[in-house]
Amino acid sequence: MTAKRPLTLRLAAPRGFCAGVDRAIQIVEESLNKWGAPVYVRHEIVHNRHVVERLEALGAIFVEELDQCPDDRPVIFSAHGVPKSVPAEARQRNMIFVDATCPLVSKVHVEAERHHQNAREIVLIGHAGHPEVVGTMGQLPEGTVTLIETVEDVAAFTPANSANLAFLTQTTLSVDDTAGIVAALQARFPGIATPHKEDICYATTNRQEAVKVLAPGAGLVLVIGARTSSNSVRLVEVALRAGAASAQLIASAEDIDWTWFDGVGALGLTAGASAPEDLVQGVINACRERFDVTMETVKTADETVTFKLPRVLAG
């Protein structure tokens, strides 16, 4: 029997589920306990197919729009947040609904309202079409918020009143990418109002910081997450910028192309904020089957944040 080739596996900490994702999944589970199946969920509760399929097996039905839900069953709004029109329609139909919007996304919604009340023109840094961006822009009347995706967009932006501007950011962006856009905004509009606290969430920042530490010298970094997960896609970009020779986004161990490991002595491994830990263990086990693995944990932060469940489920 051939001896297994040695492989150093650098495991990022923190990785995987954040407090907002934990809370959202718990909301679906507790709703099923309280009201029984089926419970409807508008949009994927979090961007991970494995999570969605497990909840479907418990009795959750995922839909894209509220008109796909019957009036007499509870509906849950995803962690990404929804436009104001969605709960308004649910109330009009006398539906039971539970809002699983991450509290850090809700904070951005509150900031948007505050700026609007102060008659400020609002710029949102984010990705067009992302559910969180749709939800945030949908907090205010159409045309009130301008989406900025790139530094080039900043140059092309012409506000109605450059002296009365504010900016917000999608929570799951790359800290480094956002910094460039923020710098461009502040250079063009020195008086622009900034968020009270960093809008990019602690979990996104922490996962990126861990990747920055484990990536240098790694022949390959694997990021477990969905292609629709903004924070997971960003982790791949962060790994490459931080010095990884290669970085790949995978949904699970089944997606690994083992030719990626040719010549790789050090592997970095992390997971996006909506990826469950069992997928991480699946990749570790698959590596152990093929290599003589030495584990190293790269820990850059302790996460102690938790979010309470909505009152309707807390009792």
PDB file of C-alpha atoms in Angstrom:
ATOM      1  CA  MET A   1       0.000   0.000   0.000  1.00  0.00           C
ATOM      2  CA  THR A   2       1.355   3.424  -0.999  1.00  0.00           C
ATOM      3  CA  ALA A   3       1.985   5.818   1.877  1.00  0.00           C
ATOM      4  CA  LYS A   4      -0.321   8.838   1.861  1.00  0.00           C
ATOM      5  CA  ARG A   5       1.223  12.136   0.860  1.00  0.00           C
ATOM      6  CA  PRO A   6       1.398  14.651   3.747  1.00  0.00           C
ATOM      7  CA  LEU A   7      -1.004  17.621   3.670  1.00  0.00           C
ATOM      8  CA  THR A   8      -1.211  20.472   6.162  1.00  0.00           C
ATOM      9  CA  LEU A   9      -4.842  21.542   6.533  1.00  0.00           C
ATOM     10  CA  ARG A  10      -5.292  25.064   7.921  1.00  0.00           C
ATOM     11  CA  LEU A  11      -8.809  25.383   9.282  1.00  0.00           C
ATOM     12  CA  ALA A  12     -10.238  28.885   9.637  1.00  0.00           C
ATOM     13  CA  ALA A  13     -11.879  29.998  12.873  1.00  0.00           C
ATOM     14  CA  PRO A  14     -14.370  31.607  12.833  1.00  0.00           C
ATOM     15  CA  ARG A  15     -16.084  29.916   9.880  1.00  0.00           C
ATOM     16  CA  GLY A  16     -19.579  28.775   8.918  1.00  0.00           C
ATOM     17  CA  PHE A  17     -22.834  29.780  10.576  1.00  0.00           C
ATOM     18  CA  CYS A  18     -23.165  33.268  12.033  1.00  0.00           C
ATOM     19  CA  ALA A  19     -25.689  34.364  14.655  1.00  0.00           C
ATOM     20  CA  GLY A  20     -28.132  35.698  12.034  1.00  0.00           C
ATOM     21  CA  VAL A  21     -28.135  32.412  10.097  1.00  0.00           C
ATOM     22  CA  ASP A  22     -28.457  30.379  13.309  1.00  0.00           C
ATOM     23  CA  ARG A  23     -31.458  32.486  14.305  1.00  0.00           C
ATOM     24  CA  ALA A  24     -33.112  32.229  10.868  1.00  0.00           C
ATOM     25  CA  ILE A  25     -32.849  28.428  10.791  1.00  0.00           C
ATOM     26  CA  GLN A  26     -34.104  28.210  14.368  1.00  0.00           C
ATOM     27  CA  ILE A  27     -37.096  30.387  13.391  1.00  0.00           C
ATOM     28  CA  VAL A  28     -38.115  27.876  10.705  1.00  0.00           C
ATOM     29  CA  GLU A  29     -37.658  24.927  13.093  1.00  0.00           C
ATOM     30  CA  GLU A  30     -39.587  26.602  15.927  1.00  0.00           C
ATOM     31  CA  SER A  31     -42.363  27.673  13.537  1.00  0.00           C
ATOM     32  CA  LEU A  32     -42.757  24.044  12.445  1.00  0.00           C
ATOM     33  CA  ASN A  33     -42.892  23.013  16.120  1.00  0.00           C
ATOM     34  CA  LYS A  34     -45.501  25.673  16.924  1.00  0.00           C
ATOM     35  CA  TRP A  35     -47.802  25.493  13.893  1.00  0.00           C
ATOM     36  CA  GLY A  36     -46.941  22.138  12.325  1.00  0.00           C
ATOM     37  CA  ALA A  37     -46.178  21.505   8.668  1.00  0.00           C
ATOM     38  CA  PRO A  38     -46.331  23.030   6.195  1.00  0.00           C
ATOM     39  CA  VAL A  39     -44.743  26.378   6.981  1.00  0.00           C
ATOM     40  CA  TYR A  40     -43.972  28.589   3.991  1.00  0.00           C
ATOM     41  CA  VAL A  41     -40.695  30.485   3.596  1.00  0.00           C
ATOM     42  CA  ARG A  42     -40.410  33.394   1.158  1.00  0.00           C
ATOM     43  CA  HIS A  43     -37.068  33.006  -0.592  1.00  0.00           C
ATOM     44  CA  GLU A  44     -34.329  30.599   0.590  1.00  0.00           C
ATOM     45  CA  ILE A  45     -34.034  31.191   4.346  1.00  0.00           C
ATOM     46  CA  VAL A  46     -30.246  31.375   3.836  1.00  0.00           C
ATOM     47  CA  HIS A  47     -28.206  30.802   0.684  1.00  0.00           C
ATOM     48  CA  ASN A  48     -27.338  27.145   1.174  1.00  0.00           C
ATOM     49  CA  ARG A  49     -28.991  24.232  -0.622  1.00  0.00           C
ATOM     50  CA  HIS A  50     -28.077  21.716   2.102  1.00  0.00           C
ATOM     51  CA  VAL A  51     -29.800  23.832   4.757  1.00  0.00           C
ATOM     52  CA  VAL A  52     -32.849  24.357   2.537  1.00  0.00           C
ATOM     53  CA  GLU A  53     -33.205  20.645   1.744  1.00  0.00           C
ATOM     54  CA  ARG A  54     -32.988  19.673   5.435  1.00  0.00           C
ATOM     55  CA  LEU A  55     -35.754  22.171   6.296  1.00  0.00           C
ATOM     56  CA  GLU A  56     -37.853  20.974   3.335  1.00  0.00           C
ATOM     57  CA  ALA A  57     -37.637  17.449   4.766  1.00  0.00           C
ATOM     58  CA  LEU A  58     -39.040  18.822   8.062  1.00  0.00           C
ATOM     59  CA  GLY A  59     -42.017  20.403   6.268  1.00  0.00           C
ATOM     60  CA  ALA A  60     -40.900  23.857   5.090  1.00  0.00           C
ATOM     61  CA  ILE A  61     -42.048  24.949   1.621  1.00  0.00           C
ATOM     62  CA  PHE A  62     -39.851  27.532  -0.079  1.00  0.00           C
ATOM     63  CA  VAL A  63     -41.433  30.011  -2.485  1.00  0.00           C
ATOM     64  CA  GLU A  64     -40.242  33.136  -4.258  1.00  0.00           C
ATOM     65  CA  GLU A  65     -43.262  35.381  -3.700  1.00  0.00           C
ATOM     66  CA  LEU A  66     -46.078  35.791  -1.188  1.00  0.00           C
ATOM     67  CA  ASP A  67     -48.777  35.081  -3.793  1.00  0.00           C
ATOM     68  CA  GLN A  68     -47.537  31.460  -3.801  1.00  0.00           C
ATOM     69  CA  CYS A  69     -48.546  31.099  -0.134  1.00  0.00           C
ATOM     70  CA  PRO A  70     -52.049  30.220   1.136  1.00  0.00           C
ATOM     71  CA  ASP A  71     -53.672  32.668   3.571  1.00  0.00           C
ATOM     72  CA  ASP A  72     -54.110  30.059   6.301  1.00  0.00           C
ATOM     73  CA  ARG A  73     -50.495  28.903   6.785  1.00  0.00           C
ATOM     74  CA  PRO A  74     -47.631  30.794   8.466  1.00  0.00           C
ATOM     75  CA  VAL A  75     -44.988  32.395   6.262  1.00  0.00           C
ATOM     76  CA  ILE A  76     -41.407  33.280   7.208  1.00  0.00           C
ATOM     77  CA  PHE A  77     -39.364  36.044   5.586  1.00  0.00           C
ATOM     78  CA  SER A  78     -35.724  35.135   4.877  1.00  0.00           C
ATOM     79  CA  ALA A  79     -32.650  36.363   6.742  1.00  0.00           C
ATOM     80  CA  HIS A  80     -31.811  38.753   3.881  1.00  0.00           C
ATOM     81  CA  GLY A  81     -34.775  41.031   4.601  1.00  0.00           C
ATOM     82  CA  VAL A  82     -37.770  41.976   2.454  1.00  0.00           C
ATOM     83  CA  PRO A  83     -39.226  45.168   0.959  1.00  0.00           C
ATOM     84  CA  LYS A  84     -41.880  46.855   3.139  1.00  0.00           C
ATOM     85  CA  SER A  85     -44.548  45.874   0.618  1.00  0.00           C
ATOM     86  CA  VAL A  86     -44.211  42.191   1.619  1.00  0.00           C
ATOM     87  CA  PRO A  87     -45.271  42.373   5.309  1.00  0.00           C
ATOM     88  CA  ALA A  88     -47.881  44.970   4.277  1.00  0.00           C
ATOM     89  CA  GLU A  89     -49.453  42.428   1.906  1.00  0.00           C
ATOM     90  CA  ALA A  90     -49.255  39.689   4.568  1.00  0.00           C
ATOM     91  CA  ARG A  91     -51.130  41.922   7.031  1.00  0.00           C
ATOM     92  CA  GLN A  92     -53.742  42.740   4.404  1.00  0.00           C
ATOM     93  CA  ARG A  93     -54.326  38.994   3.921  1.00  0.00           C
ATOM     94  CA  ASN A  94     -54.441  38.396   7.721  1.00  0.00           C
ATOM     95  CA  MET A  95     -51.565  35.929   7.450  1.00  0.00           C
ATOM     96  CA  ILE A  96     -49.410  34.751  10.331  1.00  0.00           C
ATOM     97  CA  PHE A  97     -45.883  35.842   9.424  1.00  0.00           C
ATOM     98  CA  VAL A  98     -42.499  35.709  11.131  1.00  0.00           C
ATOM     99  CA  ASP A  99     -39.675  37.991  10.082  1.00  0.00           C
ATOM    100  CA  ALA A 100     -36.292  36.180  10.128  1.00  0.00           C
ATOM    101  CA  THR A 101     -34.378  39.212   8.815  1.00  0.00           C
ATOM    102  CA  CYS A 102     -30.908  39.301  10.374  1.00  0.00           C
ATOM    103  CA  PRO A 103     -30.877  42.048  13.047  1.00  0.00           C
ATOM    104  CA  LEU A 104     -27.764  43.517  11.415  1.00  0.00           C
ATOM    105  CA  VAL A 105     -29.679  43.887   8.135  1.00  0.00           C
ATOM    106  CA  SER A 106     -32.598  45.401  10.074  1.00  0.00           C
ATOM    107  CA  LYS A 107     -30.125  47.968  11.461  1.00  0.00           C
ATOM    108  CA  VAL A 108     -29.360  49.089   7.880  1.00  0.00           C
ATOM    109  CA  HIS A 109     -33.121  49.350   7.212  1.00  0.00           C
ATOM    110  CA  VAL A 110     -33.522  51.620  10.258  1.00  0.00           C
ATOM    111  CA  GLU A 111     -30.608  53.790   9.094  1.00  0.00           C
ATOM    112  CA  ALA A 112     -32.209  54.110   5.644  1.00  0.00           C
ATOM    113  CA  GLU A 113     -35.468  55.291   7.256  1.00  0.00           C
ATOM    114  CA  ARG A 114     -33.610  57.804   9.415  1.00  0.00           C
ATOM    115  CA  HIS A 115     -31.742  59.314   6.464  1.00  0.00           C
ATOM    116  CA  HIS A 116     -34.954  59.496   4.443  1.00  0.00           C
ATOM    117  CA  GLN A 117     -36.729  61.299   7.285  1.00  0.00           C
ATOM    118  CA  ASN A 118     -33.834  63.773   7.332  1.00  0.00           C
ATOM    119  CA  ALA A 119     -34.387  64.347   3.580  1.00  0.00           C
ATOM    120  CA  ARG A 120     -30.982  62.926   2.688  1.00  0.00           C
ATOM    121  CA  GLU A 121     -30.342  61.326  -0.687  1.00  0.00           C
ATOM    122  CA  ILE A 122     -29.161  57.751  -0.052  1.00  0.00           C
ATOM    123  CA  VAL A 123     -26.455  55.712  -1.757  1.00  0.00           C
ATOM    124  CA  LEU A 124     -26.404  51.940  -1.138  1.00  0.00           C
ATOM    125  CA  ILE A 125     -23.155  50.071  -1.834  1.00  0.00           C
ATOM    126  CA  GLY A 126     -24.144  46.560  -2.906  1.00  0.00           C
ATOM    127  CA  HIS A 127     -24.824  44.054  -5.680  1.00  0.00           C
ATOM    128  CA  ALA A 128     -27.851  44.545  -7.936  1.00  0.00           C
ATOM    129  CA  GLY A 129     -30.480  41.838  -7.532  1.00  0.00           C
ATOM    130  CA  HIS A 130     -29.134  40.444  -4.251  1.00  0.00           C
ATOM    131  CA  PRO A 131     -32.133  39.813  -1.932  1.00  0.00           C
ATOM    132  CA  GLU A 132     -30.618  41.968   0.806  1.00  0.00           C
ATOM    133  CA  VAL A 133     -30.217  44.897  -1.602  1.00  0.00           C
ATOM    134  CA  VAL A 134     -33.777  44.419  -2.915  1.00  0.00           C
ATOM    135  CA  GLY A 135     -35.037  44.387   0.698  1.00  0.00           C
ATOM    136  CA  THR A 136     -33.088  47.482   1.750  1.00  0.00           C
ATOM    137  CA  MET A 137     -34.062  49.513  -1.323  1.00  0.00           C
ATOM    138  CA  GLY A 138     -37.643  48.376  -0.756  1.00  0.00           C
ATOM    139  CA  GLN A 139     -37.783  50.090   2.642  1.00  0.00           C
ATOM    140  CA  LEU A 140     -38.220  53.455   0.935  1.00  0.00           C
ATOM    141  CA  PRO A 141     -40.186  54.872  -2.004  1.00  0.00           C
ATOM    142  CA  GLU A 142     -38.870  53.891  -5.443  1.00  0.00           C
ATOM    143  CA  GLY A 143     -36.115  56.152  -6.707  1.00  0.00           C
ATOM    144  CA  THR A 144     -35.047  57.241  -3.213  1.00  0.00           C
ATOM    145  CA  VAL A 145     -31.972  54.982  -3.038  1.00  0.00           C
ATOM    146  CA  THR A 146     -29.198  54.863  -5.657  1.00  0.00           C
ATOM    147  CA  LEU A 147     -27.271  51.583  -5.925  1.00  0.00           C
ATOM    148  CA  ILE A 148     -23.495  51.881  -6.311  1.00  0.00           C
ATOM    149  CA  GLU A 149     -21.598  48.697  -7.246  1.00  0.00           C
ATOM    150  CA  THR A 150     -18.172  49.994  -8.312  1.00  0.00           C
ATOM    151  CA  VAL A 151     -15.772  52.922  -8.015  1.00  0.00           C
ATOM    152  CA  GLU A 152     -16.789  53.760 -11.619  1.00  0.00           C
ATOM    153  CA  ASP A 153     -20.409  54.085 -10.463  1.00  0.00           C
ATOM    154  CA  VAL A 154     -19.264  56.710  -7.938  1.00  0.00           C
ATOM    155  CA  ALA A 155     -17.729  58.793 -10.749  1.00  0.00           C
ATOM    156  CA  ALA A 156     -20.936  58.538 -12.812  1.00  0.00           C
ATOM    157  CA  PHE A 157     -23.287  59.376  -9.919  1.00  0.00           C
ATOM    158  CA  THR A 158     -24.931  62.808 -10.009  1.00  0.00           C
ATOM    159  CA  PRO A 159     -26.901  63.560  -6.832  1.00  0.00           C
ATOM    160  CA  ALA A 160     -29.695  66.097  -6.684  1.00  0.00           C
ATOM    161  CA  ASN A 161     -27.953  67.798  -3.745  1.00  0.00           C
ATOM    162  CA  SER A 162     -24.340  66.794  -3.091  1.00  0.00           C
ATOM    163  CA  ALA A 163     -24.421  68.565   0.281  1.00  0.00           C
ATOM    164  CA  ASN A 164     -27.133  66.267   1.663  1.00  0.00           C
ATOM    165  CA  LEU A 165     -26.001  62.681   1.043  1.00  0.00           C
ATOM    166  CA  ALA A 166     -25.669  59.487   3.076  1.00  0.00           C
ATOM    167  CA  PHE A 167     -24.360  56.021   2.265  1.00  0.00           C
ATOM    168  CA  LEU A 168     -25.188  52.522   3.501  1.00  0.00           C
ATOM    169  CA  THR A 169     -23.662  49.158   2.589  1.00  0.00           C
ATOM    170  CA  GLN A 170     -24.884  45.626   1.976  1.00  0.00           C
ATOM    171  CA  THR A 171     -23.715  43.652   5.023  1.00  0.00           C
ATOM    172  CA  THR A 172     -22.010  40.770   3.183  1.00  0.00           C
ATOM    173  CA  LEU A 173     -19.537  42.626   0.957  1.00  0.00           C
ATOM    174  CA  SER A 174     -15.754  42.434   1.061  1.00  0.00           C
ATOM    175  CA  VAL A 175     -14.351  44.941   3.538  1.00  0.00           C
ATOM    176  CA  ASP A 176     -11.539  45.774   1.095  1.00  0.00           C
ATOM    177  CA  ASP A 177     -13.861  46.255  -1.902  1.00  0.00           C
ATOM    178  CA  THR A 178     -16.163  48.487   0.101  1.00  0.00           C
ATOM    179  CA  ALA A 179     -13.248  50.552   1.419  1.00  0.00           C
ATOM    180  CA  GLY A 180     -12.336  51.592  -2.134  1.00  0.00           C
ATOM    181  CA  ILE A 181     -15.890  52.645  -2.952  1.00  0.00           C
ATOM    182  CA  VAL A 182     -16.293  54.463   0.368  1.00  0.00           C
ATOM    183  CA  ALA A 183     -13.009  56.321  -0.213  1.00  0.00           C
ATOM    184  CA  ALA A 184     -14.179  57.355  -3.693  1.00  0.00           C
ATOM    185  CA  LEU A 185     -17.526  58.580  -2.289  1.00  0.00           C
ATOM    186  CA  GLN A 186     -15.849  60.558   0.485  1.00  0.00           C
ATOM    187  CA  ALA A 187     -13.334  62.069  -1.935  1.00  0.00           C
ATOM    188  CA  ARG A 188     -16.136  63.272  -4.231  1.00  0.00           C
ATOM    189  CA  PHE A 189     -18.589  64.188  -1.477  1.00  0.00           C
ATOM    190  CA  PRO A 190     -16.603  65.096   1.677  1.00  0.00           C
ATOM    191  CA  GLY A 191     -19.760  65.821   3.682  1.00  0.00           C
ATOM    192  CA  ILE A 192     -21.474  62.474   2.988  1.00  0.00           C
ATOM    193  CA  ALA A 193     -23.064  60.972   6.128  1.00  0.00           C
ATOM    194  CA  THR A 194     -21.520  57.640   7.149  1.00  0.00           C
ATOM    195  CA  PRO A 195     -23.158  54.711   8.958  1.00  0.00           C
ATOM    196  CA  HIS A 196     -23.237  54.953  12.785  1.00  0.00           C
ATOM    197  CA  LYS A 197     -21.416  51.641  12.939  1.00  0.00           C
ATOM    198  CA  GLU A 198     -19.782  49.600  10.190  1.00  0.00           C
ATOM    199  CA  ASP A 199     -22.624  48.090   8.134  1.00  0.00           C
ATOM    200  CA  ILE A 200     -20.564  45.094   7.003  1.00  0.00           C
ATOM    201  CA  CYS A 201     -21.460  42.517   9.619  1.00  0.00           C
ATOM    202  CA  TYR A 202     -19.045  41.204  12.239  1.00  0.00           C
ATOM    203  CA  ALA A 203     -19.306  37.655  10.833  1.00  0.00           C
ATOM    204  CA  THR A 204     -18.381  38.686   7.287  1.00  0.00           C
ATOM    205  CA  THR A 205     -15.418  40.682   8.612  1.00  0.00           C
ATOM    206  CA  ASN A 206     -14.255  37.893  10.953  1.00  0.00           C
ATOM    207  CA  ARG A 207     -14.401  35.201   8.264  1.00  0.00           C
ATOM    208  CA  GLN A 208     -12.425  37.395   5.885  1.00  0.00           C
ATOM    209  CA  GLU A 209      -9.784  38.151   8.527  1.00  0.00           C
ATOM    210  CA  ALA A 210      -9.245  34.432   9.212  1.00  0.00           C
ATOM    211  CA  VAL A 211      -8.830  33.760   5.477  1.00  0.00           C
ATOM    212  CA  LYS A 212      -6.288  36.585   5.177  1.00  0.00           C
ATOM    213  CA  VAL A 213      -4.165  34.826   7.811  1.00  0.00           C
ATOM    214  CA  LEU A 214      -4.443  31.257   6.457  1.00  0.00           C
ATOM    215  CA  ALA A 215      -4.120  32.077   2.727  1.00  0.00           C
ATOM    216  CA  PRO A 216      -0.451  33.172   2.429  1.00  0.00           C
ATOM    217  CA  GLY A 217       1.604  30.131   1.425  1.00  0.00           C
ATOM    218  CA  ALA A 218      -1.465  27.936   0.857  1.00  0.00           C
ATOM    219  CA  GLY A 219      -1.370  26.082  -2.448  1.00  0.00           C
ATOM    220  CA  LEU A 220      -5.165  25.920  -2.380  1.00  0.00           C
ATOM    221  CA  VAL A 221      -7.971  27.448  -0.317  1.00  0.00           C
ATOM    222  CA  LEU A 222     -11.388  25.784  -0.364  1.00  0.00           C
ATOM    223  CA  VAL A 223     -14.422  27.869   0.585  1.00  0.00           C
ATOM    224  CA  ILE A 224     -17.596  25.922   1.345  1.00  0.00           C
ATOM    225  CA  GLY A 225     -20.676  27.862   0.308  1.00  0.00           C
ATOM    226  CA  ALA A 226     -23.234  28.506  -2.404  1.00  0.00           C
ATOM    227  CA  ARG A 227     -22.582  30.515  -5.577  1.00  0.00           C
ATOM    228  CA  THR A 228     -25.593  32.639  -4.582  1.00  0.00           C
ATOM    229  CA  SER A 229     -23.993  33.403  -1.190  1.00  0.00           C
ATOM    230  CA  SER A 230     -22.375  36.827  -1.438  1.00  0.00           C
ATOM    231  CA  ASN A 231     -20.156  36.390   1.622  1.00  0.00           C
ATOM    232  CA  SER A 232     -18.892  32.986   0.375  1.00  0.00           C
ATOM    233  CA  VAL A 233     -18.009  34.341  -3.080  1.00  0.00           C
ATOM    234  CA  ARG A 234     -16.134  37.215  -1.401  1.00  0.00           C
ATOM    235  CA  LEU A 235     -14.062  34.750   0.684  1.00  0.00           C
ATOM    236  CA  VAL A 236     -12.631  33.232  -2.507  1.00  0.00           C
ATOM    237  CA  GLU A 237     -11.608  36.717  -3.704  1.00  0.00           C
ATOM    238  CA  VAL A 238     -10.089  37.551  -0.304  1.00  0.00           C
ATOM    239  CA  ALA A 239      -8.061  34.296  -0.306  1.00  0.00           C
ATOM    240  CA  LEU A 240      -6.563  35.040  -3.726  1.00  0.00           C
ATOM    241  CA  ARG A 241      -5.747  38.639  -2.805  1.00  0.00           C
ATOM    242  CA  ALA A 242      -4.122  37.477   0.457  1.00  0.00           C
ATOM    243  CA  GLY A 243      -1.686  35.190  -1.351  1.00  0.00           C
ATOM    244  CA  ALA A 244      -3.299  31.787  -1.932  1.00  0.00           C
ATOM    245  CA  ALA A 245      -1.987  30.166  -5.114  1.00  0.00           C
ATOM    246  CA  SER A 246      -5.508  28.978  -5.921  1.00  0.00           C
ATOM    247  CA  ALA A 247      -8.958  29.243  -4.325  1.00  0.00           C
ATOM    248  CA  GLN A 248     -12.173  27.404  -5.152  1.00  0.00           C
ATOM    249  CA  LEU A 249     -15.801  27.704  -4.029  1.00  0.00           C
ATOM    250  CA  ILE A 250     -17.452  24.326  -3.396  1.00  0.00           C
ATOM    251  CA  ALA A 251     -20.911  23.357  -2.166  1.00  0.00           C
ATOM    252  CA  SER A 252     -19.575  20.201  -0.463  1.00  0.00           C
ATOM    253  CA  ALA A 253     -16.785  17.592  -0.637  1.00  0.00           C
ATOM    254  CA  GLU A 254     -18.523  16.100  -3.702  1.00  0.00           C
ATOM    255  CA  ASP A 255     -17.506  19.161  -5.742  1.00  0.00           C
ATOM    256  CA  ILE A 256     -13.774  18.750  -5.156  1.00  0.00           C
ATOM    257  CA  ASP A 257     -11.630  18.111  -8.216  1.00  0.00           C
ATOM    258  CA  TRP A 258      -8.693  16.266  -6.665  1.00  0.00           C
ATOM    259  CA  THR A 259      -6.356  17.443  -9.449  1.00  0.00           C
ATOM    260  CA  TRP A 260      -6.527  20.839  -7.660  1.00  0.00           C
ATOM    261  CA  PHE A 261      -4.315  19.236  -4.983  1.00  0.00           C
ATOM    262  CA  ASP A 262      -1.419  18.457  -7.349  1.00  0.00           C
ATOM    263  CA  GLY A 263       1.680  19.990  -5.770  1.00  0.00           C
ATOM    264  CA  VAL A 264      -0.304  21.404  -2.825  1.00  0.00           C
ATOM    265  CA  GLY A 265       1.386  21.019   0.566  1.00  0.00           C
ATOM    266  CA  ALA A 266      -0.859  23.390   2.533  1.00  0.00           C
ATOM    267  CA  LEU A 267      -4.630  23.596   2.175  1.00  0.00           C
ATOM    268  CA  GLY A 268      -6.739  26.398   3.651  1.00  0.00           C
ATOM    269  CA  LEU A 269     -10.348  25.545   4.525  1.00  0.00           C
ATOM    270  CA  THR A 270     -13.223  27.810   5.511  1.00  0.00           C
ATOM    271  CA  ALA A 271     -16.996  28.087   5.116  1.00  0.00           C
ATOM    272  CA  GLY A 272     -19.317  30.983   4.377  1.00  0.00           C
ATOM    273  CA  ALA A 273     -21.768  32.234   6.988  1.00  0.00           C
ATOM    274  CA  SER A 274     -24.635  30.076   5.677  1.00  0.00           C
ATOM    275  CA  ALA A 275     -22.691  26.788   5.379  1.00  0.00           C
ATOM    276  CA  PRO A 276     -23.241  24.141   8.102  1.00  0.00           C
ATOM    277  CA  GLU A 277     -20.305  22.606   9.982  1.00  0.00           C
ATOM    278  CA  ASP A 278     -21.084  19.050   8.821  1.00  0.00           C
ATOM    279  CA  LEU A 279     -20.014  20.109   5.301  1.00  0.00           C
ATOM    280  CA  VAL A 280     -16.658  21.255   6.713  1.00  0.00           C
ATOM    281  CA  GLN A 281     -16.198  17.903   8.444  1.00  0.00           C
ATOM    282  CA  GLY A 282     -17.103  16.172   5.164  1.00  0.00           C
ATOM    283  CA  VAL A 283     -14.221  17.927   3.388  1.00  0.00           C
ATOM    284  CA  ILE A 284     -11.795  17.115   6.233  1.00  0.00           C
ATOM    285  CA  ASN A 285     -12.791  13.431   6.107  1.00  0.00           C
ATOM    286  CA  ALA A 286     -12.413  13.331   2.308  1.00  0.00           C
ATOM    287  CA  CYS A 287      -8.911  14.812   2.647  1.00  0.00           C
ATOM    288  CA  ARG A 288      -7.987  12.276   5.343  1.00  0.00           C
ATOM    289  CA  GLU A 289      -8.964   9.416   3.033  1.00  0.00           C
ATOM    290  CA  ARG A 290      -6.410  10.607   0.477  1.00  0.00           C
ATOM    291  CA  PHE A 291      -3.666  12.333   2.460  1.00  0.00           C
ATOM    292  CA  ASP A 292      -1.748  12.142   5.718  1.00  0.00           C
ATOM    293  CA  VAL A 293      -3.421  15.244   7.173  1.00  0.00           C
ATOM    294  CA  THR A 294      -1.893  17.483   9.826  1.00  0.00           C
ATOM    295  CA  MET A 295      -4.518  19.893  11.195  1.00  0.00           C
ATOM    296  CA  GLU A 296      -3.812  23.492  12.136  1.00  0.00           C
ATOM    297  CA  THR A 297      -6.516  25.863  13.379  1.00  0.00           C
ATOM    298  CA  VAL A 298      -6.087  29.500  12.387  1.00  0.00           C
ATOM    299  CA  LYS A 299      -8.105  31.416  14.966  1.00  0.00           C
ATOM    300  CA  THR A 300      -8.457  35.164  14.634  1.00  0.00           C
ATOM    301  CA  ALA A 301     -11.550  35.939  16.743  1.00  0.00           C
ATOM    302  CA  ASP A 302     -14.010  34.545  19.282  1.00  0.00           C
ATOM    303  CA  GLU A 303     -17.667  34.974  18.357  1.00  0.00           C
ATOM    304  CA  THR A 304     -20.127  35.255  21.223  1.00  0.00           C
ATOM    305  CA  VAL A 305     -22.958  37.122  19.460  1.00  0.00           C
ATOM    306  CA  THR A 306     -26.451  35.634  19.720  1.00  0.00           C
ATOM    307  CA  PHE A 307     -29.797  37.061  18.588  1.00  0.00           C
ATOM    308  CA  LYS A 308     -33.147  36.497  20.301  1.00  0.00           C
ATOM    309  CA  LEU A 309     -36.040  34.837  18.503  1.00  0.00           C
ATOM    310  CA  PRO A 310     -39.045  36.985  17.543  1.00  0.00           C
ATOM    311  CA  ARG A 311     -41.577  37.393  20.357  1.00  0.00           C
ATOM    312  CA  VAL A 312     -44.196  35.286  18.545  1.00  0.00           C
ATOM    313  CA  LEU A 313     -41.881  32.248  18.938  1.00  0.00           C
ATOM    314  CA  ALA A 314     -40.156  33.077  22.214  1.00  0.00           C
ATOM    315  CA  GLY A 315     -43.048  32.006  24.433  1.00  0.00           C
TER     316      GLY A 315
END
